[in-house]
PDB file of C-alpha atoms (C1' of nucleotides) in Angstrom:
ATOM      1  CA  UNK A   1     -91.542-143.121  45.251  1.00 57.00           C
ATOM      2  CA  UNK A   2     -88.434-144.747  46.400  1.00 76.00           C
ATOM      3  CA  UNK A   3     -85.851-146.301  44.252  1.00 91.00           C
ATOM      4  CA  UNK A   4     -82.384-145.318  45.340  1.00 93.00           C
ATOM      5  CA  UNK A   5     -82.099-142.126  43.335  1.00 95.00           C
ATOM      6  CA  UNK A   6     -85.083-140.584  45.169  1.00 95.00           C
ATOM      7  CA  UNK A   7     -83.566-141.320  48.554  1.00 96.00           C
ATOM      8  CA  UNK A   8     -80.259-139.766  47.498  1.00 96.00           C
ATOM      9  CA  UNK A   9     -82.180-136.670  46.442  1.00 95.00           C
ATOM     10  CA  UNK A  10     -83.788-136.567  49.872  1.00 96.00           C
ATOM     11  CA  UNK A  11     -80.372-136.926  51.508  1.00 96.00           C
ATOM     12  CA  UNK A  12     -79.086-134.029  49.397  1.00 96.00           C
ATOM     13  CA  UNK A  13     -82.037-131.902  50.376  1.00 95.00           C
ATOM     14  CA  UNK A  14     -81.469-132.552  54.065  1.00 96.00           C
ATOM     15  CA  UNK A  15     -77.791-131.779  53.642  1.00 96.00           C
ATOM     16  CA  UNK A  16     -78.567-128.460  52.007  1.00 95.00           C
ATOM     17  CA  UNK A  17     -81.324-127.257  54.303  1.00 95.00           C
ATOM     18  CA  UNK A  18     -80.912-129.010  57.662  1.00 96.00           C
ATOM     19  CA  UNK A  19     -77.289-130.085  58.097  1.00 92.00           C
ATOM     20  CA  UNK A  20     -75.141-128.484  60.789  1.00 90.00           C
ATOM     21  CA  UNK A  21     -78.221-126.899  62.264  1.00 94.00           C
ATOM     22  CA  UNK A  22     -80.271-127.520  65.338  1.00 97.00           C
ATOM     23  CA  UNK A  23     -83.376-129.355  64.204  1.00 97.00           C
ATOM     24  CA  UNK A  24     -86.686-129.454  65.954  1.00 97.00           C
ATOM     25  CA  UNK A  25     -88.156-132.950  65.604  1.00 97.00           C
ATOM     26  CA  UNK A  26     -91.702-133.856  66.586  1.00 96.00           C
ATOM     27  CA  UNK A  27     -94.187-136.605  65.837  1.00 95.00           C
ATOM     28  CA  UNK A  28     -97.590-134.980  65.345  1.00 93.00           C
ATOM     29  CA  UNK A  29     -99.068-138.439  64.787  1.00 91.00           C
ATOM     30  CA  UNK A  30     -97.348-139.722  67.930  1.00 91.00           C
ATOM     31  CA  UNK A  31     -95.968-142.977  66.546  1.00 92.00           C
ATOM     32  CA  UNK A  32     -92.349-141.804  66.454  1.00 94.00           C
ATOM     33  CA  UNK A  33     -92.023-141.851  70.201  1.00 93.00           C
ATOM     34  CA  UNK A  34     -88.289-141.129  70.229  1.00 94.00           C
ATOM     35  CA  UNK A  35     -88.609-137.748  68.520  1.00 95.00           C
ATOM     36  CA  UNK A  36     -87.723-135.940  71.740  1.00 95.00           C
ATOM     37  CA  UNK A  37     -84.399-137.781  71.979  1.00 96.00           C
ATOM     38  CA  UNK A  38     -83.010-135.998  68.922  1.00 97.00           C
ATOM     39  CA  UNK A  39     -85.117-132.844  68.919  1.00 97.00           C
ATOM     40  CA  UNK A  40     -83.074-129.721  69.505  1.00 97.00           C
ATOM     41  CA  UNK A  41     -79.810-131.436  68.551  1.00 97.00           C
ATOM     42  CA  UNK A  42     -77.647-130.908  65.504  1.00 97.00           C
ATOM     43  CA  UNK A  43     -77.864-132.870  62.272  1.00 97.00           C
ATOM     44  CA  UNK A  44     -74.243-133.885  61.867  1.00 97.00           C
ATOM     45  CA  UNK A  45     -74.337-136.047  58.780  1.00 96.00           C
ATOM     46  CA  UNK A  46     -76.756-137.228  56.138  1.00 96.00           C
ATOM     47  CA  UNK A  47     -76.316-140.381  54.146  1.00 96.00           C
ATOM     48  CA  UNK A  48     -78.369-142.467  51.736  1.00 96.00           C
ATOM     49  CA  UNK A  49     -77.516-146.090  51.094  1.00 96.00           C
ATOM     50  CA  UNK A  50     -79.831-147.535  48.498  1.00 95.00           C
ATOM     51  CA  UNK A  51     -83.366-146.937  49.667  1.00 95.00           C
ATOM     52  CA  UNK A  52     -82.445-146.124  53.254  1.00 95.00           C
ATOM     53  CA  UNK A  53     -81.818-142.685  54.643  1.00 96.00           C
ATOM     54  CA  UNK A  54     -79.562-142.209  57.674  1.00 96.00           C
ATOM     55  CA  UNK A  55     -79.741-138.906  59.511  1.00 97.00           C
ATOM     56  CA  UNK A  56     -76.920-138.669  62.057  1.00 97.00           C
ATOM     57  CA  UNK A  57     -77.992-136.533  64.997  1.00 96.00           C
ATOM     58  CA  UNK A  58     -75.812-135.939  68.034  1.00 95.00           C
ATOM     59  CA  UNK A  59     -77.455-138.517  70.332  1.00 95.00           C
ATOM     60  CA  UNK A  60     -78.335-141.192  67.727  1.00 95.00           C
ATOM     61  CA  UNK A  61     -78.830-142.030  64.075  1.00 96.00           C
ATOM     62  CA  UNK A  62     -82.297-141.887  62.593  1.00 96.00           C
ATOM     63  CA  UNK A  63     -82.997-144.537  59.981  1.00 96.00           C
ATOM     64  CA  UNK A  64     -85.830-143.855  57.575  1.00 96.00           C
ATOM     65  CA  UNK A  65     -87.190-146.254  54.988  1.00 95.00           C
ATOM     66  CA  UNK A  66     -90.219-145.139  53.025  1.00 94.00           C
ATOM     67  CA  UNK A  67     -91.412-148.587  52.015  1.00 92.00           C
ATOM     68  CA  UNK A  68     -94.160-148.443  49.427  1.00 89.00           C
ATOM     69  CA  UNK A  69     -96.361-145.799  51.061  1.00 89.00           C
ATOM     70  CA  UNK A  70     -93.930-143.448  52.664  1.00 92.00           C
ATOM     71  CA  UNK A  71     -93.769-139.860  51.440  1.00 93.00           C
ATOM     72  CA  UNK A  72     -91.768-136.739  52.150  1.00 94.00           C
ATOM     73  CA  UNK A  73     -93.136-133.275  51.853  1.00 93.00           C
ATOM     74  CA  UNK A  74     -90.638-130.430  51.906  1.00 94.00           C
ATOM     75  CA  UNK A  75     -91.518-126.771  52.116  1.00 93.00           C
ATOM     76  CA  UNK A  76     -90.444-123.375  53.340  1.00 94.00           C
ATOM     77  CA  UNK A  77     -92.791-121.382  55.482  1.00 94.00           C
ATOM     78  CA  UNK A  78     -93.357-117.925  56.881  1.00 94.00           C
ATOM     79  CA  UNK A  79     -95.928-119.179  59.302  1.00 93.00           C
ATOM     80  CA  UNK A  80     -95.627-122.828  60.342  1.00 93.00           C
ATOM     81  CA  UNK A  81     -98.558-124.806  58.876  1.00 92.00           C
ATOM     82  CA  UNK A  82    -100.546-127.231  60.999  1.00 91.00           C
ATOM     83  CA  UNK A  83     -99.694-130.863  60.143  1.00 90.00           C
ATOM     84  CA  UNK A  84    -102.187-132.314  57.684  1.00 87.00           C
ATOM     85  CA  UNK A  85    -103.080-135.975  57.946  1.00 86.00           C
ATOM     86  CA  UNK A  86    -100.908-138.448  59.810  1.00 90.00           C
ATOM     87  CA  UNK A  87     -97.444-136.937  60.017  1.00 93.00           C
ATOM     88  CA  UNK A  88     -95.076-139.475  61.556  1.00 94.00           C
ATOM     89  CA  UNK A  89     -92.199-137.056  61.911  1.00 96.00           C
ATOM     90  CA  UNK A  90     -91.815-133.341  61.382  1.00 96.00           C
ATOM     91  CA  UNK A  91     -88.423-131.649  61.022  1.00 97.00           C
ATOM     92  CA  UNK A  92     -87.959-127.904  61.341  1.00 97.00           C
ATOM     93  CA  UNK A  93     -84.784-125.880  60.920  1.00 97.00           C
ATOM     94  CA  UNK A  94     -85.040-122.162  60.306  1.00 96.00           C
ATOM     95  CA  UNK A  95     -87.932-121.757  57.898  1.00 95.00           C
ATOM     96  CA  UNK A  96     -87.473-125.194  56.368  1.00 96.00           C
ATOM     97  CA  UNK A  97     -90.020-127.893  57.027  1.00 95.00           C
ATOM     98  CA  UNK A  98     -89.962-131.605  56.246  1.00 96.00           C
ATOM     99  CA  UNK A  99     -93.014-133.768  56.944  1.00 95.00           C
ATOM    100  CA  UNK A 100     -92.744-137.546  56.786  1.00 95.00           C
ATOM    101  CA  UNK A 101     -95.831-139.709  56.287  1.00 94.00           C
ATOM    102  CA  UNK A 102     -96.382-143.452  56.174  1.00 92.00           C
ATOM    103  CA  UNK A 103     -92.808-144.750  56.328  1.00 94.00           C
ATOM    104  CA  UNK A 104     -92.024-148.397  56.914  1.00 93.00           C
ATOM    105  CA  UNK A 105     -89.200-147.418  59.254  1.00 95.00           C
ATOM    106  CA  UNK A 106     -88.472-144.290  61.265  1.00 95.00           C
ATOM    107  CA  UNK A 107     -86.337-145.396  64.171  1.00 95.00           C
ATOM    108  CA  UNK A 108     -83.319-144.391  66.217  1.00 96.00           C
ATOM    109  CA  UNK A 109     -80.257-146.606  66.104  1.00 95.00           C
ATOM    110  CA  UNK A 110     -77.171-146.774  68.274  1.00 93.00           C
ATOM    111  CA  UNK A 111     -73.843-147.327  66.574  1.00 93.00           C
ATOM    112  CA  UNK A 112     -74.025-151.117  66.950  1.00 92.00           C
ATOM    113  CA  UNK A 113     -77.452-151.364  65.354  1.00 92.00           C
ATOM    114  CA  UNK A 114     -76.338-149.010  62.617  1.00 94.00           C
ATOM    115  CA  UNK A 115     -73.338-151.181  61.830  1.00 93.00           C
ATOM    116  CA  UNK A 116     -75.497-154.300  61.668  1.00 92.00           C
ATOM    117  CA  UNK A 117     -77.980-152.751  59.281  1.00 93.00           C
ATOM    118  CA  UNK A 118     -75.380-151.193  57.021  1.00 94.00           C
ATOM    119  CA  UNK A 119     -73.385-154.420  56.894  1.00 93.00           C
ATOM    120  CA  UNK A 120     -76.377-156.169  55.355  1.00 93.00           C
ATOM    121  CA  UNK A 121     -76.649-153.724  52.472  1.00 95.00           C
ATOM    122  CA  UNK A 122     -75.130-154.534  49.120  1.00 96.00           C
ATOM    123  CA  UNK A 123     -73.042-151.974  47.236  1.00 97.00           C
ATOM    124  CA  UNK A 124     -74.898-148.890  46.009  1.00 97.00           C
ATOM    125  CA  UNK A 125     -74.206-147.848  42.394  1.00 97.00           C
ATOM    126  CA  UNK A 126     -74.659-144.230  43.518  1.00 97.00           C
ATOM    127  CA  UNK A 127     -71.814-144.527  46.012  1.00 97.00           C
ATOM    128  CA  UNK A 128     -68.489-143.656  44.359  1.00 96.00           C
ATOM    129  CA  UNK A 129     -66.720-145.853  46.924  1.00 96.00           C
ATOM    130  CA  UNK A 130     -68.954-148.870  46.295  1.00 97.00           C
ATOM    131  CA  UNK A 131     -67.299-152.177  45.533  1.00 97.00           C
ATOM    132  CA  UNK A 132     -68.626-153.660  42.287  1.00 97.00           C
ATOM    133  CA  UNK A 133     -66.796-156.911  43.023  1.00 97.00           C
ATOM    134  CA  UNK A 134     -69.126-157.611  45.959  1.00 97.00           C
ATOM    135  CA  UNK A 135     -72.080-157.420  43.591  1.00 97.00           C
ATOM    136  CA  UNK A 136     -70.372-159.585  40.989  1.00 97.00           C
ATOM    137  CA  UNK A 137     -69.367-162.191  43.550  1.00 97.00           C
ATOM    138  CA  UNK A 138     -72.878-162.531  45.022  1.00 96.00           C
ATOM    139  CA  UNK A 139     -74.565-162.759  41.642  1.00 96.00           C
ATOM    140  CA  UNK A 140     -72.057-165.214  40.214  1.00 96.00           C
ATOM    141  CA  UNK A 141     -72.413-167.517  43.209  1.00 95.00           C
ATOM    142  CA  UNK A 142     -76.213-167.576  43.175  1.00 94.00           C
ATOM    143  CA  UNK A 143     -78.672-169.850  41.410  1.00 93.00           C
ATOM    144  CA  UNK A 144     -81.444-167.327  42.061  1.00 94.00           C
ATOM    145  CA  UNK A 145     -82.683-165.515  38.944  1.00 95.00           C
ATOM    146  CA  UNK A 146     -81.057-162.206  38.061  1.00 96.00           C
ATOM    147  CA  UNK A 147     -84.532-160.655  38.123  1.00 96.00           C
ATOM    148  CA  UNK A 148     -84.776-161.428  41.833  1.00 95.00           C
ATOM    149  CA  UNK A 149     -81.134-160.705  42.632  1.00 96.00           C
ATOM    150  CA  UNK A 150     -81.399-157.144  41.320  1.00 96.00           C
ATOM    151  CA  UNK A 151     -84.272-156.517  43.750  1.00 95.00           C
ATOM    152  CA  UNK A 152     -82.354-157.974  46.698  1.00 96.00           C
ATOM    153  CA  UNK A 153     -80.944-155.085  48.715  1.00 95.00           C
ATOM    154  CA  UNK A 154     -78.239-157.288  50.193  1.00 95.00           C
ATOM    155  CA  UNK A 155     -76.954-157.922  46.662  1.00 96.00           C
ATOM    156  CA  UNK A 156     -77.219-154.384  45.284  1.00 97.00           C
ATOM    157  CA  UNK A 157     -78.670-151.331  47.028  1.00 96.00           C
ATOM    158  CA  UNK A 158     -81.162-148.978  45.502  1.00 96.00           C
ATOM    159  CA  UNK A 159     -82.522-150.909  42.529  1.00 96.00           C
ATOM    160  CA  UNK A 160     -86.308-151.263  42.463  1.00 95.00           C
ATOM    161  CA  UNK A 161     -88.868-152.627  40.064  1.00 95.00           C
ATOM    162  CA  UNK A 162     -88.405-149.946  37.400  1.00 95.00           C
ATOM    163  CA  UNK A 163     -84.601-149.985  37.190  1.00 96.00           C
ATOM    164  CA  UNK A 164     -84.655-153.770  37.405  1.00 96.00           C
ATOM    165  CA  UNK A 165     -86.840-154.109  34.323  1.00 96.00           C
ATOM    166  CA  UNK A 166     -85.021-151.416  32.383  1.00 96.00           C
ATOM    167  CA  UNK A 167     -81.470-152.523  33.204  1.00 97.00           C
ATOM    168  CA  UNK A 168     -82.217-156.082  32.138  1.00 97.00           C
ATOM    169  CA  UNK A 169     -83.756-154.910  28.884  1.00 97.00           C
ATOM    170  CA  UNK A 170     -80.808-152.654  28.144  1.00 97.00           C
ATOM    171  CA  UNK A 171     -78.477-155.574  28.762  1.00 98.00           C
ATOM    172  CA  UNK A 172     -80.565-157.957  26.642  1.00 98.00           C
ATOM    173  CA  UNK A 173     -80.713-160.392  29.549  1.00 98.00           C
ATOM    174  CA  UNK A 174     -83.699-162.618  30.297  1.00 97.00           C
ATOM    175  CA  UNK A 175     -84.829-161.972  33.911  1.00 96.00           C
ATOM    176  CA  UNK A 176     -85.127-165.709  34.570  1.00 95.00           C
ATOM    177  CA  UNK A 177     -81.435-166.361  33.982  1.00 96.00           C
ATOM    178  CA  UNK A 178     -79.775-167.636  37.166  1.00 96.00           C
ATOM    179  CA  UNK A 179     -77.040-165.321  38.419  1.00 96.00           C
ATOM    180  CA  UNK A 180     -74.466-168.090  38.111  1.00 96.00           C
ATOM    181  CA  UNK A 181     -75.270-168.550  34.403  1.00 97.00           C
ATOM    182  CA  UNK A 182     -74.280-164.986  33.534  1.00 97.00           C
ATOM    183  CA  UNK A 183     -70.789-164.136  32.362  1.00 98.00           C
ATOM    184  CA  UNK A 184     -68.651-161.812  34.420  1.00 98.00           C
ATOM    185  CA  UNK A 185     -68.930-159.271  31.584  1.00 98.00           C
ATOM    186  CA  UNK A 186     -72.723-159.388  31.756  1.00 98.00           C
ATOM    187  CA  UNK A 187     -72.805-158.865  35.527  1.00 98.00           C
ATOM    188  CA  UNK A 188     -70.208-156.098  35.420  1.00 98.00           C
ATOM    189  CA  UNK A 189     -72.173-154.594  32.539  1.00 98.00           C
ATOM    190  CA  UNK A 190     -75.342-154.435  34.664  1.00 98.00           C
ATOM    191  CA  UNK A 191     -73.417-152.720  37.431  1.00 98.00           C
ATOM    192  CA  UNK A 192     -71.783-150.194  35.118  1.00 98.00           C
ATOM    193  CA  UNK A 193     -75.095-149.417  33.473  1.00 97.00           C
ATOM    194  CA  UNK A 194     -76.642-148.693  36.890  1.00 97.00           C
ATOM    195  CA  UNK A 195     -73.633-146.503  37.703  1.00 97.00           C
ATOM    196  CA  UNK A 196     -74.239-144.612  34.456  1.00 96.00           C
ATOM    197  CA  UNK A 197     -78.019-144.266  34.707  1.00 96.00           C
ATOM    198  CA  UNK A 198     -78.780-143.676  38.357  1.00 96.00           C
ATOM    199  CA  UNK A 199     -76.986-140.312  38.671  1.00 96.00           C
ATOM    200  CA  UNK A 200     -79.334-139.028  35.971  1.00 95.00           C
ATOM    201  CA  UNK A 201     -82.140-140.071  38.276  1.00 94.00           C
ATOM    202  CA  UNK A 202     -80.591-138.150  41.168  1.00 95.00           C
ATOM    203  CA  UNK A 203     -80.102-135.106  38.992  1.00 94.00           C
ATOM    204  CA  UNK A 204     -83.564-135.027  37.417  1.00 92.00           C
ATOM    205  CA  UNK A 205     -85.731-136.957  39.867  1.00 91.00           C
ATOM    206  CA  UNK A 206     -86.827-139.123  36.928  1.00 92.00           C
ATOM    207  CA  UNK A 207     -85.834-142.645  36.034  1.00 93.00           C
ATOM    208  CA  UNK A 208     -84.464-142.008  32.560  1.00 93.00           C
ATOM    209  CA  UNK A 209     -83.404-145.229  30.900  1.00 95.00           C
ATOM    210  CA  UNK A 210     -83.935-144.869  27.162  1.00 94.00           C
ATOM    211  CA  UNK A 211     -80.974-144.191  24.941  1.00 93.00           C
ATOM    212  CA  UNK A 212     -81.666-140.949  23.092  1.00 91.00           C
ATOM    213  CA  UNK A 213     -84.242-139.963  25.738  1.00 91.00           C
ATOM    214  CA  UNK A 214     -81.957-139.424  28.692  1.00 91.00           C
ATOM    215  CA  UNK A 215     -83.251-135.925  29.330  1.00 89.00           C
ATOM    216  CA  UNK A 216     -85.716-134.511  31.802  1.00 87.00           C
ATOM    217  CA  UNK A 217     -87.958-133.324  28.975  1.00 85.00           C
ATOM    218  CA  UNK A 218     -88.648-136.950  28.008  1.00 84.00           C
ATOM    219  CA  UNK A 219     -92.406-137.472  28.230  1.00 85.00           C
ATOM    220  CA  UNK A 220     -93.643-140.010  30.721  1.00 84.00           C
ATOM    221  CA  UNK A 221     -95.140-142.192  27.993  1.00 84.00           C
ATOM    222  CA  UNK A 222     -91.754-142.373  26.246  1.00 89.00           C
ATOM    223  CA  UNK A 223     -89.612-142.907  29.309  1.00 91.00           C
ATOM    224  CA  UNK A 224     -89.260-146.677  29.574  1.00 94.00           C
ATOM    225  CA  UNK A 225     -88.400-149.597  27.340  1.00 96.00           C
ATOM    226  CA  UNK A 226     -90.493-152.202  29.135  1.00 96.00           C
ATOM    227  CA  UNK A 227     -91.742-151.013  32.552  1.00 95.00           C
ATOM    228  CA  UNK A 228     -95.559-150.832  32.523  1.00 93.00           C
ATOM    229  CA  UNK A 229     -95.592-151.472  28.780  1.00 94.00           C
ATOM    230  CA  UNK A 230     -97.148-154.947  28.838  1.00 93.00           C
ATOM    231  CA  UNK A 231     -98.978-155.773  25.610  1.00 92.00           C
ATOM    232  CA  UNK A 232     -97.365-152.880  23.746  1.00 93.00           C
ATOM    233  CA  UNK A 233     -94.852-153.476  20.962  1.00 95.00           C
ATOM    234  CA  UNK A 234     -91.212-153.494  22.007  1.00 96.00           C
ATOM    235  CA  UNK A 235     -89.504-150.265  20.992  1.00 95.00           C
ATOM    236  CA  UNK A 236     -86.699-152.231  19.370  1.00 96.00           C
ATOM    237  CA  UNK A 237     -88.331-155.290  17.785  1.00 95.00           C
ATOM    238  CA  UNK A 238     -92.121-154.794  17.850  1.00 93.00           C
ATOM    239  CA  UNK A 239     -92.776-158.033  19.758  1.00 96.00           C
ATOM    240  CA  UNK A 240     -95.259-157.412  22.576  1.00 95.00           C
ATOM    241  CA  UNK A 241     -93.809-156.731  26.023  1.00 95.00           C
ATOM    242  CA  UNK A 242     -94.608-159.519  28.490  1.00 94.00           C
ATOM    243  CA  UNK A 243     -95.711-159.189  32.100  1.00 93.00           C
ATOM    244  CA  UNK A 244     -95.649-161.776  34.866  1.00 93.00           C
ATOM    245  CA  UNK A 245     -95.275-161.989  38.619  1.00 91.00           C
ATOM    246  CA  UNK A 246     -91.824-162.738  39.956  1.00 93.00           C
ATOM    247  CA  UNK A 247     -91.763-163.149  43.731  1.00 90.00           C
ATOM    248  CA  UNK A 248     -94.966-161.067  44.024  1.00 89.00           C
ATOM    249  CA  UNK A 249     -93.646-158.156  41.960  1.00 93.00           C
ATOM    250  CA  UNK A 250     -94.601-157.318  38.416  1.00 94.00           C
ATOM    251  CA  UNK A 251     -91.881-158.141  35.990  1.00 95.00           C
ATOM    252  CA  UNK A 252     -91.766-156.743  32.461  1.00 95.00           C
ATOM    253  CA  UNK A 253     -89.543-157.899  29.652  1.00 96.00           C
ATOM    254  CA  UNK A 254     -89.300-158.328  25.894  1.00 97.00           C
ATOM    255  CA  UNK A 255     -89.463-162.042  25.048  1.00 96.00           C
ATOM    256  CA  UNK A 256     -87.497-161.447  21.871  1.00 97.00           C
ATOM    257  CA  UNK A 257     -84.779-158.945  22.862  1.00 98.00           C
ATOM    258  CA  UNK A 258     -84.130-160.681  26.194  1.00 97.00           C
ATOM    259  CA  UNK A 259     -83.577-164.323  25.347  1.00 92.00           C
TER     260      UNK A 259
ATOM    261  C1'  DG B   1    -116.313-139.147  45.121  1.00 87.46           C
ATOM    262  C1'  DG B   2    -114.751-144.064  44.952  1.00 87.46           C
ATOM    263  C1'  DC B   3    -111.745-147.645  43.415  1.00 87.46           C
ATOM    264  C1'  DT B   4    -107.225-149.383  41.948  1.00 87.46           C
ATOM    265  C1'  DT B   5    -102.620-149.296  42.019  1.00 87.46           C
ATOM    266  C1'  DA B   6     -97.684-148.444  43.467  1.00 87.46           C
ATOM    267  C1'  DT B   7     -90.816-147.300  42.514  1.00 87.46           C
ATOM    268  C1'  DG B   8     -90.843-152.152  49.364  1.00 87.46           C
ATOM    269  C1'  DC B   9     -90.054-155.033  52.820  1.00 87.46           C
ATOM    270  C1'  DG B  10     -90.546-157.583  57.277  1.00 87.46           C
ATOM    271  C1'  DC B  11     -92.779-161.218  59.338  1.00 87.46           C
ATOM    272  C1'  DA B  12     -95.751-165.374  60.463  1.00 87.46           C
ATOM    273  C1'  DG B  13     -96.319-169.857  59.253  1.00 87.46           C
TER     274       DG B  13
ATOM    275  C1'  DT C   1     -96.742-167.660  50.134  1.00 87.46           C
ATOM    276  C1'  DG C   2     -99.559-164.301  51.806  1.00 87.46           C
ATOM    277  C1'  DC C   3    -100.493-160.531  54.735  1.00 87.46           C
ATOM    278  C1'  DG C   4     -99.833-155.943  56.841  1.00 87.46           C
ATOM    279  C1'  DC C   5     -98.386-151.483  56.470  1.00 87.46           C
ATOM    280  C1'  DC C   6    -102.268-147.457  55.807  1.00 87.46           C
ATOM    281  C1'  DT C   7    -100.222-142.613  51.681  1.00 87.46           C
ATOM    282  C1'  DA C   8    -101.321-140.485  47.471  1.00 87.46           C
ATOM    283  C1'  DA C   9    -101.662-140.430  42.482  1.00 87.46           C
ATOM    284  C1'  DG C  10    -104.174-141.954  38.613  1.00 87.46           C
ATOM    285  C1'  DC C  11    -108.236-143.282  36.642  1.00 87.46           C
ATOM    286  C1'  DC C  12    -113.133-143.687  36.146  1.00 87.46           C
ATOM    287  C1'  DA C  13    -117.865-142.186  36.936  1.00 87.46           C
TER     288       DA C  13
END
DNA sequence: GGCTTATGCGCAG
DNA sequence: TGCGCCTAAGCCA
């Protein structure tokens, strides 16, 4: 379920229920072989950058990336439940439990490795300290299409297939436009729109992108302008929403509103 | 119950 | 470009 907002929610949850505590870390499945290195140490700091979660324990930093399959399951228990299925990592502090399944990455980093990985990440619209100019500069210099640039985590962190489609529709920009063909106002506009929308995602856990429907009570069927609406009439102009593959990912857009 | 699909990404070639 | 990852929800029967 991971576009950036979900990972920030996870970071917030860890901060609330695990931070500053001694955490017991195990790998019931066995594949996270370094669990013992951090188990029994304190969670000092929790940070999400885009789709990556960094849990700073005393001996090392744990980097978690859910990829497409990864899932978290959080719960509180009176009696600790047996792990169900393949649990890569299990975190326990007090009566709080977090089970991690199927992640792409669950690995310990030293400070050098951490620096390298974080240096590769583009600015995150959910980070108040993020530098929009870095995003603008990379897009403006690139002949790659804006549809692909928005999915490139070294250009901007945290955008996935849903926000990509919706942001471009909201901006009235055709996904095939090369980054360098966009005006500075258009690129800044995309950034500012992400800055405006993504906190709603963190707050509600839903990707709310439709003007007038930016509330958690918005029904799933009404939630998006174009994402997964191929063949249906555009909500603004009635022309059918188009679908195609762009670099192996499904891309949705309105051929009329996004010229 | 089975089959399809998915909000991602690294890697081989 | 295509594969591997290998979970879980959604949909159909």
